[in-house]
Short mmCIF file of C-alpha atoms in Angstrom, two decimals:
data_model
loop_
_atom_site.label_atom_id
_atom_site.label_comp_id
_atom_site.label_asym_id
_atom_site.label_seq_id
_atom_site.Cartn_x
_atom_site.Cartn_y
_atom_site.Cartn_z
CA MET A 1 -83.95 23.62 -186.78
CA ASP A 2 -87.37 24.89 -185.71
CA ASP A 3 -89.47 23.73 -188.62
CA GLU A 4 -87.80 20.50 -189.56
CA ILE A 5 -89.16 17.19 -188.37
CA PHE A 6 -86.21 14.81 -188.29
CA ASP A 7 -86.56 11.16 -189.19
CA ALA A 8 -84.69 10.48 -185.96
CA LEU A 9 -83.48 12.49 -183.02
CA VAL A 10 -80.72 10.85 -181.02
CA ILE A 11 -80.25 11.74 -177.36
CA GLY A 12 -76.57 11.37 -176.53
CA GLY A 13 -73.51 11.38 -178.79
CA GLY A 14 -71.78 8.33 -177.35
CA LEU A 15 -71.14 5.01 -179.08
CA ALA A 16 -74.79 3.96 -179.44
CA GLY A 17 -75.91 7.40 -180.57
CA LEU A 18 -73.12 7.89 -183.07
CA ALA A 19 -73.51 4.41 -184.58
CA ALA A 20 -77.22 5.15 -184.98
CA ALA A 21 -76.56 8.57 -186.51
CA TRP A 22 -73.90 7.29 -188.91
CA THR A 23 -76.14 4.44 -190.09
CA LEU A 24 -79.21 6.66 -190.54
CA ALA A 25 -77.33 9.39 -192.40
CA ASP A 26 -75.69 6.76 -194.57
CA GLN A 27 -79.19 5.58 -195.52
CA GLY A 28 -80.24 9.11 -196.43
CA LYS A 29 -82.34 9.75 -193.32
CA SER A 30 -82.35 13.10 -191.54
CA VAL A 31 -80.88 12.76 -188.05
CA LEU A 32 -80.00 15.14 -185.26
CA VAL A 33 -77.72 14.09 -182.38
CA ILE A 34 -77.90 16.11 -179.17
CA GLU A 35 -74.87 15.85 -176.88
CA LYS A 36 -74.50 17.78 -173.63
CA GLY A 37 -70.69 17.68 -173.50
CA ASP A 38 -68.41 20.17 -175.22
CA TYR A 39 -67.60 17.40 -177.70
CA CYS A 40 -68.59 13.76 -178.12
CA GLY A 41 -66.73 11.68 -175.53
CA ALA A 42 -66.49 14.56 -173.05
CA LYS A 43 -68.80 12.80 -170.56
CA ASN A 44 -67.83 9.21 -171.30
CA VAL A 45 -65.63 6.76 -169.43
CA THR A 46 -64.58 3.24 -170.31
CA GLY A 47 -62.43 0.68 -168.52
CA GLY A 48 -61.71 -0.13 -171.19
CA ARG A 49 -61.56 -2.12 -174.28
CA LEU A 50 -63.74 -2.61 -177.32
CA TYR A 51 -64.24 -6.03 -178.94
CA VAL A 52 -64.14 -5.09 -182.60
CA SER A 53 -64.51 -8.51 -184.27
CA PRO A 54 -68.28 -8.98 -183.94
CA LEU A 55 -68.88 -5.43 -185.21
CA LEU A 56 -66.80 -5.37 -188.37
CA PRO A 57 -69.35 -7.09 -190.63
CA HIS A 58 -71.87 -4.35 -189.75
CA LEU A 59 -69.88 -1.24 -188.92
CA GLY A 60 -66.62 -1.78 -190.78
CA GLY A 61 -67.06 1.49 -192.65
CA LEU A 62 -67.33 3.39 -189.40
CA LEU A 63 -64.57 1.61 -187.48
CA ASP A 64 -61.93 0.78 -190.09
CA ASN A 65 -59.68 3.76 -189.38
CA ALA A 66 -60.86 4.54 -185.87
CA PRO A 67 -58.20 5.73 -183.40
CA PHE A 68 -57.80 2.69 -181.19
CA GLU A 69 -54.98 2.40 -178.67
CA ARG A 70 -53.45 -1.09 -178.51
CA SER A 71 -54.63 -4.47 -179.74
CA ILE A 72 -55.04 -6.62 -176.63
CA SER A 73 -52.67 -9.58 -177.07
CA ARG A 74 -52.32 -10.54 -173.41
CA GLU A 75 -55.29 -11.52 -171.26
CA GLU A 76 -54.39 -11.58 -167.59
CA LEU A 77 -56.17 -12.38 -164.36
CA CYS A 78 -54.77 -11.62 -160.93
CA VAL A 79 -56.33 -13.21 -157.85
CA MET A 80 -55.39 -11.27 -154.74
CA SER A 81 -55.50 -11.83 -151.02
CA ALA A 82 -54.21 -9.30 -148.51
CA GLU A 83 -50.81 -11.03 -148.43
CA GLY A 84 -50.29 -12.40 -151.93
CA SER A 85 -51.53 -12.85 -155.45
CA LEU A 86 -51.57 -15.33 -158.30
CA THR A 87 -51.48 -13.91 -161.84
CA LEU A 88 -52.39 -15.87 -164.95
CA SER A 89 -51.26 -14.47 -168.27
CA TYR A 90 -52.64 -15.91 -171.47
CA THR A 91 -51.66 -15.19 -175.06
CA ASP A 92 -51.86 -17.11 -178.32
CA SER A 93 -51.15 -16.54 -181.99
CA SER A 94 -54.68 -15.35 -182.75
CA LEU A 95 -54.66 -12.83 -179.88
CA ALA A 96 -51.28 -11.59 -181.07
CA ALA A 97 -52.35 -11.30 -184.72
CA LEU A 98 -53.30 -7.95 -186.22
CA PRO A 99 -55.91 -6.68 -186.74
CA GLY A 100 -56.79 -7.68 -183.21
CA GLN A 101 -60.11 -8.91 -181.84
CA SER A 102 -60.21 -6.19 -179.18
CA TYR A 103 -58.55 -2.83 -178.62
CA SER A 104 -58.04 -0.55 -175.66
CA VAL A 105 -59.67 2.81 -176.34
CA CYS A 106 -59.86 6.34 -174.96
CA ARG A 107 -63.40 7.59 -175.35
CA ALA A 108 -62.61 11.28 -175.74
CA LYS A 109 -60.54 10.39 -178.81
CA LEU A 110 -62.72 7.59 -180.23
CA ASP A 111 -66.07 9.34 -179.88
CA ARG A 112 -64.80 12.52 -181.50
CA TYR A 113 -63.62 10.47 -184.47
CA LEU A 114 -66.97 8.68 -184.77
CA ALA A 115 -68.78 12.03 -184.53
CA ARG A 116 -66.76 13.32 -187.50
CA GLN A 117 -67.68 10.22 -189.50
CA ALA A 118 -71.37 10.65 -188.66
CA GLU A 119 -71.21 14.31 -189.72
CA LYS A 120 -69.44 13.38 -192.96
CA SER A 121 -72.33 11.02 -193.68
CA GLY A 122 -74.76 13.88 -193.21
CA ALA A 123 -75.87 13.67 -189.56
CA ILE A 124 -76.34 16.95 -187.72
CA LEU A 125 -74.54 17.13 -184.42
CA ALA A 126 -75.51 19.61 -181.72
CA THR A 127 -73.03 19.57 -178.85
CA LYS A 128 -73.20 21.59 -175.60
CA MET A 129 -76.97 21.01 -175.52
CA ARG A 130 -78.78 19.10 -172.80
CA VAL A 131 -82.10 17.42 -173.49
CA ASP A 132 -84.42 18.43 -170.65
CA GLU A 133 -87.33 16.11 -171.37
CA LEU A 134 -89.13 14.04 -173.96
CA ILE A 135 -92.22 15.52 -175.57
CA ILE A 136 -94.94 12.90 -175.28
CA GLU A 137 -98.32 13.37 -177.03
CA ASP A 138 -101.14 10.84 -176.93
CA GLY A 139 -98.80 8.18 -175.58
CA ALA A 140 -96.21 8.66 -178.31
CA VAL A 141 -92.79 10.31 -178.11
CA VAL A 142 -92.73 13.06 -180.75
CA GLY A 143 -89.60 14.99 -179.87
CA VAL A 144 -87.58 16.54 -177.07
CA ARG A 145 -87.35 19.85 -175.26
CA SER A 146 -83.92 21.38 -174.89
CA GLY A 147 -83.27 24.81 -173.42
CA GLY A 148 -86.90 25.85 -173.96
CA GLU A 149 -86.82 24.78 -177.60
CA ALA A 150 -89.04 21.98 -178.94
CA LEU A 151 -87.35 19.68 -181.44
CA LEU A 152 -89.61 17.27 -183.29
CA ALA A 153 -88.83 13.91 -184.83
CA ARG A 154 -90.59 10.84 -186.17
CA THR A 155 -88.54 8.74 -183.78
CA VAL A 156 -86.40 9.47 -180.73
CA ILE A 157 -83.52 7.09 -180.00
CA CYS A 158 -82.54 7.26 -176.33
CA CYS A 159 -78.77 6.74 -176.08
CA ASP A 160 -78.45 8.77 -172.91
CA GLY A 161 -76.25 6.37 -171.02
CA VAL A 162 -76.48 4.15 -167.99
CA LEU A 163 -78.68 6.36 -165.82
CA SER A 164 -81.34 5.96 -168.49
CA LEU A 165 -83.34 9.06 -167.56
CA PHE A 166 -85.38 9.24 -170.77
CA PRO A 167 -86.39 5.57 -171.00
CA GLN A 168 -87.68 6.11 -167.44
CA GLN A 169 -89.63 9.20 -168.51
CA ALA A 170 -91.07 7.21 -171.42
CA GLY A 171 -92.22 4.54 -168.95
CA LEU A 172 -90.02 1.88 -170.53
CA ARG A 173 -88.20 1.06 -167.30
CA GLY A 174 -88.26 1.72 -163.58
CA PRO A 175 -85.50 3.30 -161.51
CA LEU A 176 -82.12 1.54 -161.30
CA GLU A 177 -81.56 -0.55 -158.20
CA PRO A 178 -78.31 -0.53 -156.20
CA ARG A 179 -78.05 -4.33 -156.32
CA HIS A 180 -77.79 -4.24 -160.14
CA CYS A 181 -75.25 -1.45 -160.32
CA ALA A 182 -71.58 -0.90 -159.64
CA VAL A 183 -69.46 2.22 -159.74
CA GLY A 184 -66.20 2.22 -161.66
CA ILE A 185 -63.48 4.65 -160.65
CA LYS A 186 -60.46 5.06 -162.83
CA GLU A 187 -57.18 6.87 -163.11
CA VAL A 188 -55.21 7.41 -166.32
CA VAL A 189 -51.45 7.39 -165.81
CA GLU A 190 -49.29 8.63 -168.66
CA LEU A 191 -46.23 6.51 -169.27
CA ASP A 192 -43.64 6.23 -172.01
CA ALA A 193 -44.66 3.71 -174.70
CA GLN A 194 -41.34 1.86 -174.45
CA LEU A 195 -41.79 1.42 -170.70
CA ILE A 196 -45.28 0.01 -171.28
CA ASN A 197 -43.87 -2.42 -173.87
CA GLN A 198 -41.17 -3.59 -171.45
CA ARG A 199 -43.37 -3.89 -168.36
CA PHE A 200 -46.09 -5.86 -170.11
CA GLY A 201 -43.93 -7.79 -172.60
CA VAL A 202 -45.72 -6.39 -175.65
CA SER A 203 -44.77 -4.63 -178.89
CA ASP A 204 -45.79 -1.09 -179.94
CA ASP A 205 -49.24 -1.98 -181.26
CA GLN A 206 -50.05 -4.66 -178.72
CA GLY A 207 -51.20 -4.42 -175.16
CA ALA A 208 -52.39 -6.19 -172.05
CA ALA A 209 -55.65 -6.35 -170.15
CA ARG A 210 -55.52 -7.42 -166.52
CA LEU A 211 -58.48 -8.04 -164.23
CA PHE A 212 -58.08 -8.28 -160.45
CA LEU A 213 -60.24 -10.28 -158.11
CA GLY A 214 -60.28 -10.48 -154.34
CA ASP A 215 -58.47 -8.05 -152.08
CA ALA A 216 -58.66 -5.28 -154.70
CA THR A 217 -62.21 -4.80 -153.39
CA GLN A 218 -61.52 -6.14 -149.89
CA GLY A 219 -63.36 -9.31 -150.81
CA ARG A 220 -66.58 -7.62 -151.85
CA PHE A 221 -68.45 -7.72 -155.15
CA GLY A 222 -66.39 -6.02 -157.83
CA GLY A 223 -62.82 -6.08 -159.04
CA GLY A 224 -59.89 -4.18 -160.39
CA PHE A 225 -58.90 -3.55 -164.00
CA LEU A 226 -55.90 -2.34 -165.93
CA TYR A 227 -55.62 -1.68 -169.67
CA THR A 228 -52.58 -0.46 -171.57
CA ASN A 229 -53.16 2.41 -173.99
CA LYS A 230 -50.51 3.67 -176.44
CA GLU A 231 -48.85 6.02 -173.97
CA SER A 232 -50.88 5.62 -170.84
CA ILE A 233 -52.34 3.04 -168.50
CA GLY A 234 -55.97 3.16 -167.45
CA LEU A 235 -56.61 1.38 -164.18
CA GLY A 236 -59.21 1.35 -161.48
CA LEU A 237 -61.82 -0.46 -159.46
CA VAL A 238 -65.40 -1.52 -159.96
CA LEU A 239 -67.39 -1.62 -156.70
CA GLY A 240 -70.81 -3.22 -156.35
CA ILE A 241 -73.04 -0.47 -154.95
CA GLU A 242 -75.11 -2.76 -152.75
CA ALA A 243 -72.05 -4.69 -151.49
CA PHE A 244 -70.42 -1.43 -150.47
CA SER A 245 -73.55 -0.10 -148.82
CA ALA A 246 -73.15 -2.62 -146.00
CA GLU A 247 -71.88 -1.79 -142.54
CA GLY A 248 -68.36 -2.54 -141.41
CA LEU A 249 -66.37 -0.78 -144.14
CA ASP A 250 -63.86 1.81 -143.11
CA LEU A 251 -62.41 2.88 -146.45
CA THR A 252 -64.06 5.16 -148.99
CA ALA A 253 -64.08 4.38 -152.71
CA PRO A 254 -61.24 6.83 -153.47
CA GLU A 255 -59.22 5.36 -150.57
CA LEU A 256 -59.75 1.84 -151.95
CA LEU A 257 -58.42 2.99 -155.33
CA GLU A 258 -55.37 4.52 -153.68
CA ARG A 259 -54.76 1.32 -151.72
CA PHE A 260 -55.11 -0.69 -154.95
CA MET A 261 -52.60 1.51 -156.77
CA GLN A 262 -50.08 1.07 -153.97
CA ARG A 263 -50.25 -2.75 -154.05
CA PRO A 264 -46.91 -4.37 -154.98
CA GLU A 265 -48.66 -5.92 -158.02
CA ILE A 266 -49.58 -2.45 -159.35
CA ALA A 267 -47.11 0.16 -158.10
CA PRO A 268 -44.11 -1.00 -160.23
CA LEU A 269 -46.27 -1.03 -163.37
CA ILE A 270 -47.10 2.68 -163.10
CA ALA A 271 -43.85 3.83 -161.47
CA GLY A 272 -42.47 6.98 -163.09
CA GLY A 273 -45.80 7.73 -164.71
CA GLN A 274 -47.90 10.82 -164.25
CA SER A 275 -51.58 10.78 -163.36
CA VAL A 276 -53.49 12.85 -165.90
CA GLU A 277 -57.17 12.11 -165.30
CA TYR A 278 -59.51 10.81 -162.61
CA SER A 279 -62.94 9.60 -163.66
CA ALA A 280 -65.99 7.63 -162.57
CA HIS A 281 -68.86 5.87 -164.26
CA VAL A 282 -71.75 3.68 -163.13
CA ILE A 283 -71.98 0.22 -164.68
CA MET A 284 -75.06 -1.99 -164.92
CA GLU A 285 -74.19 -5.42 -163.54
CA GLY A 286 -77.55 -6.85 -164.36
CA SER A 287 -78.49 -9.29 -167.05
CA PHE A 288 -81.25 -10.00 -169.53
CA ASP A 289 -83.82 -9.54 -166.78
CA GLN A 290 -82.70 -5.98 -166.01
CA LEU A 291 -82.87 -4.72 -169.60
CA SER A 292 -85.16 -1.82 -170.35
CA ARG A 293 -88.12 -2.31 -172.65
CA LEU A 294 -86.42 -1.55 -175.94
CA TYR A 295 -89.10 0.33 -177.86
CA GLY A 296 -92.35 2.23 -177.47
CA ASN A 297 -94.47 4.54 -179.59
CA GLY A 298 -91.99 6.78 -181.40
CA VAL A 299 -89.09 5.74 -179.20
CA LEU A 300 -86.19 3.27 -179.15
CA VAL A 301 -83.53 2.62 -176.51
CA ALA A 302 -79.92 1.66 -177.27
CA GLY A 303 -76.59 1.23 -175.50
CA GLU A 304 -76.21 1.46 -171.74
CA ALA A 305 -79.54 3.27 -171.52
CA ALA A 306 -81.08 -0.09 -172.43
CA GLY A 307 -78.88 -1.93 -169.89
CA PHE A 308 -76.53 -3.38 -172.50
CA SER A 309 -73.48 -4.15 -170.40
CA LEU A 310 -72.50 -7.70 -169.60
CA ASN A 311 -70.18 -9.05 -166.93
CA ALA A 312 -69.36 -12.60 -168.02
CA GLY A 313 -66.66 -13.20 -165.41
CA VAL A 314 -63.46 -13.04 -167.45
CA THR A 315 -64.87 -10.67 -170.08
CA VAL A 316 -66.70 -7.45 -169.19
CA ARG A 317 -68.36 -5.90 -172.21
CA GLY A 318 -70.51 -2.92 -173.06
CA MET A 319 -69.18 -0.79 -175.86
CA GLU A 320 -69.73 -3.26 -178.69
CA TYR A 321 -73.31 -3.75 -177.54
CA ALA A 322 -73.73 0.03 -177.61
CA LEU A 323 -72.41 0.34 -181.16
CA MET A 324 -74.41 -2.65 -182.42
CA SER A 325 -77.69 -1.69 -180.73
CA GLY A 326 -77.35 1.88 -182.02
CA HIS A 327 -76.77 0.52 -185.50
CA LEU A 328 -79.79 -1.79 -185.27
CA ALA A 329 -82.01 0.97 -183.85
CA ALA A 330 -81.12 2.98 -186.96
CA ARG A 331 -81.94 0.07 -189.23
CA ALA A 332 -85.29 -0.28 -187.45
CA VAL A 333 -86.01 3.41 -188.08
CA VAL A 334 -85.13 3.00 -191.77
CA GLU A 335 -87.63 0.12 -191.95
CA THR A 336 -90.38 2.04 -190.21
CA CYS A 337 -89.82 5.09 -192.44
CA LYS A 338 -90.68 2.90 -195.43
CA ARG A 339 -94.13 2.20 -194.02
CA ASP A 340 -94.45 5.63 -192.39
CA ASP A 341 -95.59 3.98 -189.17
CA PHE A 342 -93.67 4.80 -185.99
CA SER A 343 -95.91 3.00 -183.51
CA ALA A 344 -94.50 0.57 -180.97
CA GLN A 345 -95.76 -2.31 -183.07
CA SER A 346 -93.95 -1.02 -186.14
CA LEU A 347 -90.76 -0.28 -184.16
CA SER A 348 -90.80 -3.77 -182.66
CA VAL A 349 -88.67 -4.75 -185.66
CA TYR A 350 -85.80 -3.40 -183.50
CA GLN A 351 -86.33 -6.19 -180.98
CA LYS A 352 -86.30 -8.74 -183.80
CA LEU A 353 -83.03 -7.34 -185.20
CA LEU A 354 -81.47 -7.46 -181.74
CA GLU A 355 -82.66 -11.04 -181.17
CA ASP A 356 -81.00 -12.10 -184.43
CA SER A 357 -77.71 -10.37 -183.52
CA PHE A 358 -74.99 -11.18 -181.00
CA VAL A 359 -76.50 -8.58 -178.66
CA LEU A 360 -79.58 -10.39 -177.37
CA LYS A 361 -78.06 -13.81 -178.11
CA ASP A 362 -75.34 -12.97 -175.57
CA PHE A 363 -77.77 -11.57 -173.04
CA ARG A 364 -79.99 -14.62 -173.30
CA SER A 365 -77.10 -17.11 -173.04
CA HIS A 366 -75.66 -15.26 -170.02
CA ARG A 367 -79.00 -14.86 -168.28
CA SER A 368 -77.96 -16.65 -165.08
CA VAL A 369 -74.31 -15.57 -164.99
CA ALA A 370 -74.75 -12.29 -163.16
CA ALA A 371 -76.60 -13.93 -160.29
CA SER A 372 -73.89 -16.61 -160.00
CA LEU A 373 -71.08 -14.08 -159.91
CA ASP A 374 -72.75 -12.09 -157.20
CA HIS A 375 -71.41 -14.18 -154.37
CA GLU A 376 -69.04 -13.06 -151.68
CA ARG A 377 -67.10 -16.37 -151.66
CA PHE A 378 -65.86 -15.62 -155.18
CA PHE A 379 -64.42 -12.31 -154.02
CA GLY A 380 -63.16 -13.14 -150.55
CA PHE A 381 -62.93 -16.81 -149.72
CA TYR A 382 -61.53 -18.34 -152.95
CA PRO A 383 -58.82 -15.71 -153.52
CA GLY A 384 -57.62 -16.41 -149.97
CA PHE A 385 -57.75 -20.16 -150.58
CA VAL A 386 -55.74 -19.89 -153.81
CA THR A 387 -52.99 -17.71 -152.38
CA GLY A 388 -52.85 -19.86 -149.21
CA LEU A 389 -52.24 -22.96 -151.31
CA MET A 390 -49.61 -21.16 -153.42
CA HIS A 391 -47.90 -19.98 -150.25
CA ASP A 392 -47.53 -23.54 -148.97
CA LEU A 393 -46.38 -24.87 -152.38
CA TYR A 394 -43.61 -22.32 -152.74
CA ARG A 395 -42.56 -21.74 -149.14
CA VAL A 396 -39.42 -23.59 -147.99
CA ASP A 397 -38.37 -23.17 -144.39
CA GLY A 398 -37.86 -26.66 -142.97
CA PRO A 399 -39.09 -30.18 -143.75
CA LYS A 400 -41.43 -29.86 -146.75
CA GLN A 401 -44.41 -31.90 -147.92
CA PRO A 402 -44.56 -32.92 -151.61
CA ILE A 403 -47.06 -31.23 -153.92
CA TYR A 404 -49.93 -33.70 -153.71
CA PRO A 405 -50.22 -33.88 -149.90
CA THR A 406 -50.00 -30.09 -149.77
CA VAL A 407 -52.86 -29.70 -152.24
CA ARG A 408 -54.84 -32.44 -150.47
CA LYS A 409 -54.39 -30.73 -147.11
CA HIS A 410 -55.91 -27.54 -148.51
CA LEU A 411 -58.74 -29.31 -150.30
CA LYS A 412 -59.62 -31.42 -147.26
CA ALA A 413 -60.16 -28.47 -145.00
CA SER A 414 -63.87 -28.66 -144.24
CA VAL A 415 -64.55 -25.04 -145.20
CA ILE A 416 -63.38 -25.55 -148.76
CA LYS A 417 -65.29 -28.83 -149.16
CA ASP A 418 -68.41 -27.15 -147.91
CA ALA A 419 -67.92 -24.11 -150.17
CA LEU A 420 -67.12 -26.16 -153.27
CA PHE A 421 -70.16 -28.32 -152.72
CA LYS A 422 -72.40 -25.28 -152.42
CA ASP A 423 -70.84 -23.42 -155.33
CA LEU A 424 -70.63 -26.23 -157.86
CA GLY A 425 -74.12 -25.44 -159.07
CA LYS A 426 -73.24 -21.77 -159.45
CA VAL A 427 -70.06 -22.52 -161.35
CA ARG A 428 -72.00 -24.57 -163.86
CA LYS A 429 -74.04 -21.46 -164.70
CA LEU A 430 -70.99 -19.38 -165.65
CA MET B 1 -44.60 4.62 -157.57
CA THR B 2 -46.34 7.67 -158.94
CA GLU B 3 -46.58 10.35 -156.35
CA THR B 4 -49.60 9.56 -154.19
CA LEU B 5 -52.23 12.12 -154.93
CA ASN B 6 -54.96 13.04 -152.54
CA LEU B 7 -58.51 13.21 -153.84
CA LYS B 8 -58.53 17.00 -154.30
CA ALA B 9 -55.37 16.80 -156.37
CA LYS B 10 -56.84 13.98 -158.47
CA LEU B 11 -59.96 16.04 -159.17
CA GLY B 12 -57.62 18.91 -160.01
CA LEU B 13 -56.40 16.85 -162.97
CA ASP B 14 -59.83 17.05 -164.58
CA VAL B 15 -61.36 19.83 -166.65
CA PHE B 16 -64.55 21.26 -165.15
CA LYS B 17 -66.63 24.02 -166.72
CA GLU B 18 -68.92 26.20 -164.64
CA GLY B 19 -72.45 27.00 -165.62
CA GLY B 20 -75.98 26.87 -164.24
CA PRO B 21 -77.11 25.99 -160.73
CA PHE B 22 -75.66 22.88 -159.06
CA HIS B 23 -77.44 19.84 -160.42
CA ILE B 24 -77.88 17.75 -157.26
CA GLN B 25 -79.94 18.71 -154.20
CA ILE B 26 -80.65 16.73 -151.03
CA ASN B 27 -84.40 17.06 -150.65
CA ALA B 28 -85.72 19.04 -147.69
CA GLY B 29 -85.94 17.05 -144.46
CA LYS B 30 -83.85 14.17 -145.80
CA GLN B 31 -80.41 15.33 -144.59
CA ASP B 32 -80.10 12.58 -141.97
CA ASP B 33 -81.32 9.62 -144.01
CA PRO B 34 -78.86 6.73 -143.47
CA ARG B 35 -78.58 6.08 -147.22
CA LEU B 36 -76.62 9.31 -147.47
CA LEU B 37 -73.91 7.67 -145.34
CA THR B 38 -73.35 5.24 -148.20
CA CYS B 39 -72.83 8.25 -150.48
CA VAL B 40 -70.16 9.52 -148.06
CA ARG B 41 -68.35 6.22 -148.58
CA LEU B 42 -68.95 5.61 -152.27
CA CYS B 43 -69.02 9.02 -154.00
CA PRO B 44 -65.87 8.87 -156.16
CA ALA B 45 -65.41 12.62 -155.81
CA GLY B 46 -65.96 12.66 -152.04
CA LEU B 47 -68.69 15.28 -152.34
CA TYR B 48 -70.72 13.96 -149.43
CA SER B 49 -69.31 14.57 -145.96
CA LEU B 50 -70.45 13.96 -142.42
CA ASP B 51 -69.78 16.67 -139.85
CA GLU B 52 -69.34 16.25 -136.09
CA GLN B 53 -73.03 16.91 -135.47
CA GLY B 54 -73.89 13.98 -137.73
CA VAL B 55 -75.24 16.22 -140.50
CA ILE B 56 -74.43 15.28 -144.07
CA SER B 57 -73.55 18.02 -146.49
CA LEU B 58 -72.99 18.03 -150.23
CA SER B 59 -70.13 19.93 -151.78
CA GLN B 60 -70.48 21.22 -155.35
CA ASP B 61 -66.93 21.11 -156.66
CA GLY B 62 -65.66 18.18 -158.67
CA CYS B 63 -68.81 16.17 -159.44
CA LEU B 64 -67.96 13.45 -161.99
CA GLU B 65 -71.69 13.04 -162.89
CA CYS B 66 -71.51 9.28 -162.40
CA GLY B 67 -74.91 8.99 -160.69
CA THR B 68 -73.81 6.67 -157.88
CA CYS B 69 -75.61 8.85 -155.33
CA LYS B 70 -78.76 8.89 -157.46
CA ILE B 71 -78.80 5.11 -157.53
CA ILE B 72 -78.14 4.78 -153.79
CA CYS B 73 -80.72 7.38 -152.77
CA GLY B 74 -83.38 7.40 -155.46
CA ASP B 75 -85.62 10.36 -156.28
CA GLU B 76 -87.14 10.47 -152.82
CA LEU B 77 -83.87 11.71 -151.26
CA LEU B 78 -82.19 13.54 -154.11
CA THR B 79 -83.20 15.85 -156.92
CA TRP B 80 -80.69 14.86 -159.57
CA ALA B 81 -80.26 16.10 -163.14
CA TYR B 82 -77.27 16.34 -165.42
CA PRO B 83 -75.61 19.78 -165.46
CA GLU B 84 -76.65 22.13 -168.25
CA GLY B 85 -75.04 21.73 -171.67
CA ALA B 86 -71.36 22.66 -171.95
CA SER B 87 -70.85 22.62 -168.18
CA GLY B 88 -69.50 20.14 -165.66
CA VAL B 89 -66.74 17.61 -166.22
CA GLN B 90 -65.18 17.38 -169.71
CA TYR B 91 -62.96 14.31 -169.98
CA ARG B 92 -59.87 14.47 -172.19
CA PHE B 93 -59.10 10.73 -172.04
CA GLY B 94 -62.22 8.92 -170.82
#
């Protein structure tokens, strides 16, 4: 490797890095991917599900036979208070149709498959290697240092994940702030496929996604999630780091997960299963305004390293932005190779490609969503209001009011009028 | 209900490979910074603990490399790098 100057060197063999490598190799460019794990996917965690539909026109060749788990045919939302919960379950003929619009995935399986595809296309993959630092000369990134070895490239694509260490070294972004980050903790519980089908009302290839709001996080910023895989269930919590830095909390993050898993809404779903993995991953909960600068002299940033994860309330997305931004970073490198100019100005074509794609269109259209979601009433007050109303509608233990007066009684309470008035403006931004 | 596992048993489900020095250090003189108390609460692997004298210590076994502590504390309190290649947690599901 010593003498070769690669067209591109990719830091990190996750979704962004592998999409970039596959695309570059497919276009005849020389590309080296450096991954610190034993194999691609060894250091990665997802909730999680991948929305495939927007990617297929661009990355169909990479994803067509990828090892997905189940097509998500049921979209569910569970609003929890300490005492009760209300679960909405939505399905329709298009969600139930195959191929599906989104699939649950296990990263250790998916990323290894994508790595094989990238290698088949001609990318060179170096696993078990950690990049120690970028090599920067005269304000331009010209390669990386790894284990004392200097590796040179015309461009370096930083796909090093959410902590974004190399974009920071390149001066493309500042340190991450607690108020823009959450930590996800997850457990994988193995369970017989037939039991999963029965418990979620799905067939072999189909699955459910359920998000939890409210008491799952004791009313603080965050939520719970559950995705059905083929023969396992991945479930866990996402906790806003700033919200959980406050005083007055007695439970630790692992204790909150345990409490969540013992809730009557969860325990029967995983009963008889066996826990097989415990994992954690930081998630950017920012928005357009927290994105990294996306390019510099000799350097591009893709995937979570760029801040490409988007919480839009009922959909939480990251992986398709990783794959698409990696793909577009590669296309930008192909363009710049033609003119043999790897300056920031030349690489700015990457920004243009992103602006024209669903990636930056989504981030621009959701610019104000993150700030609106970050409100304790959405996580504490409203879940309690909803379950309180449901309690009164369904409870029978004496003379009973009809539906309308019961609803009116709840809506007339001054606290809810006050809250609704204040939050109407926020809701309009969702 | 699946058998309730304590945190040590949960971490015991994961594959960890040894290698190189531990990749997180609390910087000298910063052991009693209050931000470390948030790490005690939020570290998914429970690596940060508070003893009876009020001193916070950092255990080395079972780090999931999530970076939550790095984000809470910043570079002023912690020296934080990923473990060397081919060491640390290796997820089989992810």
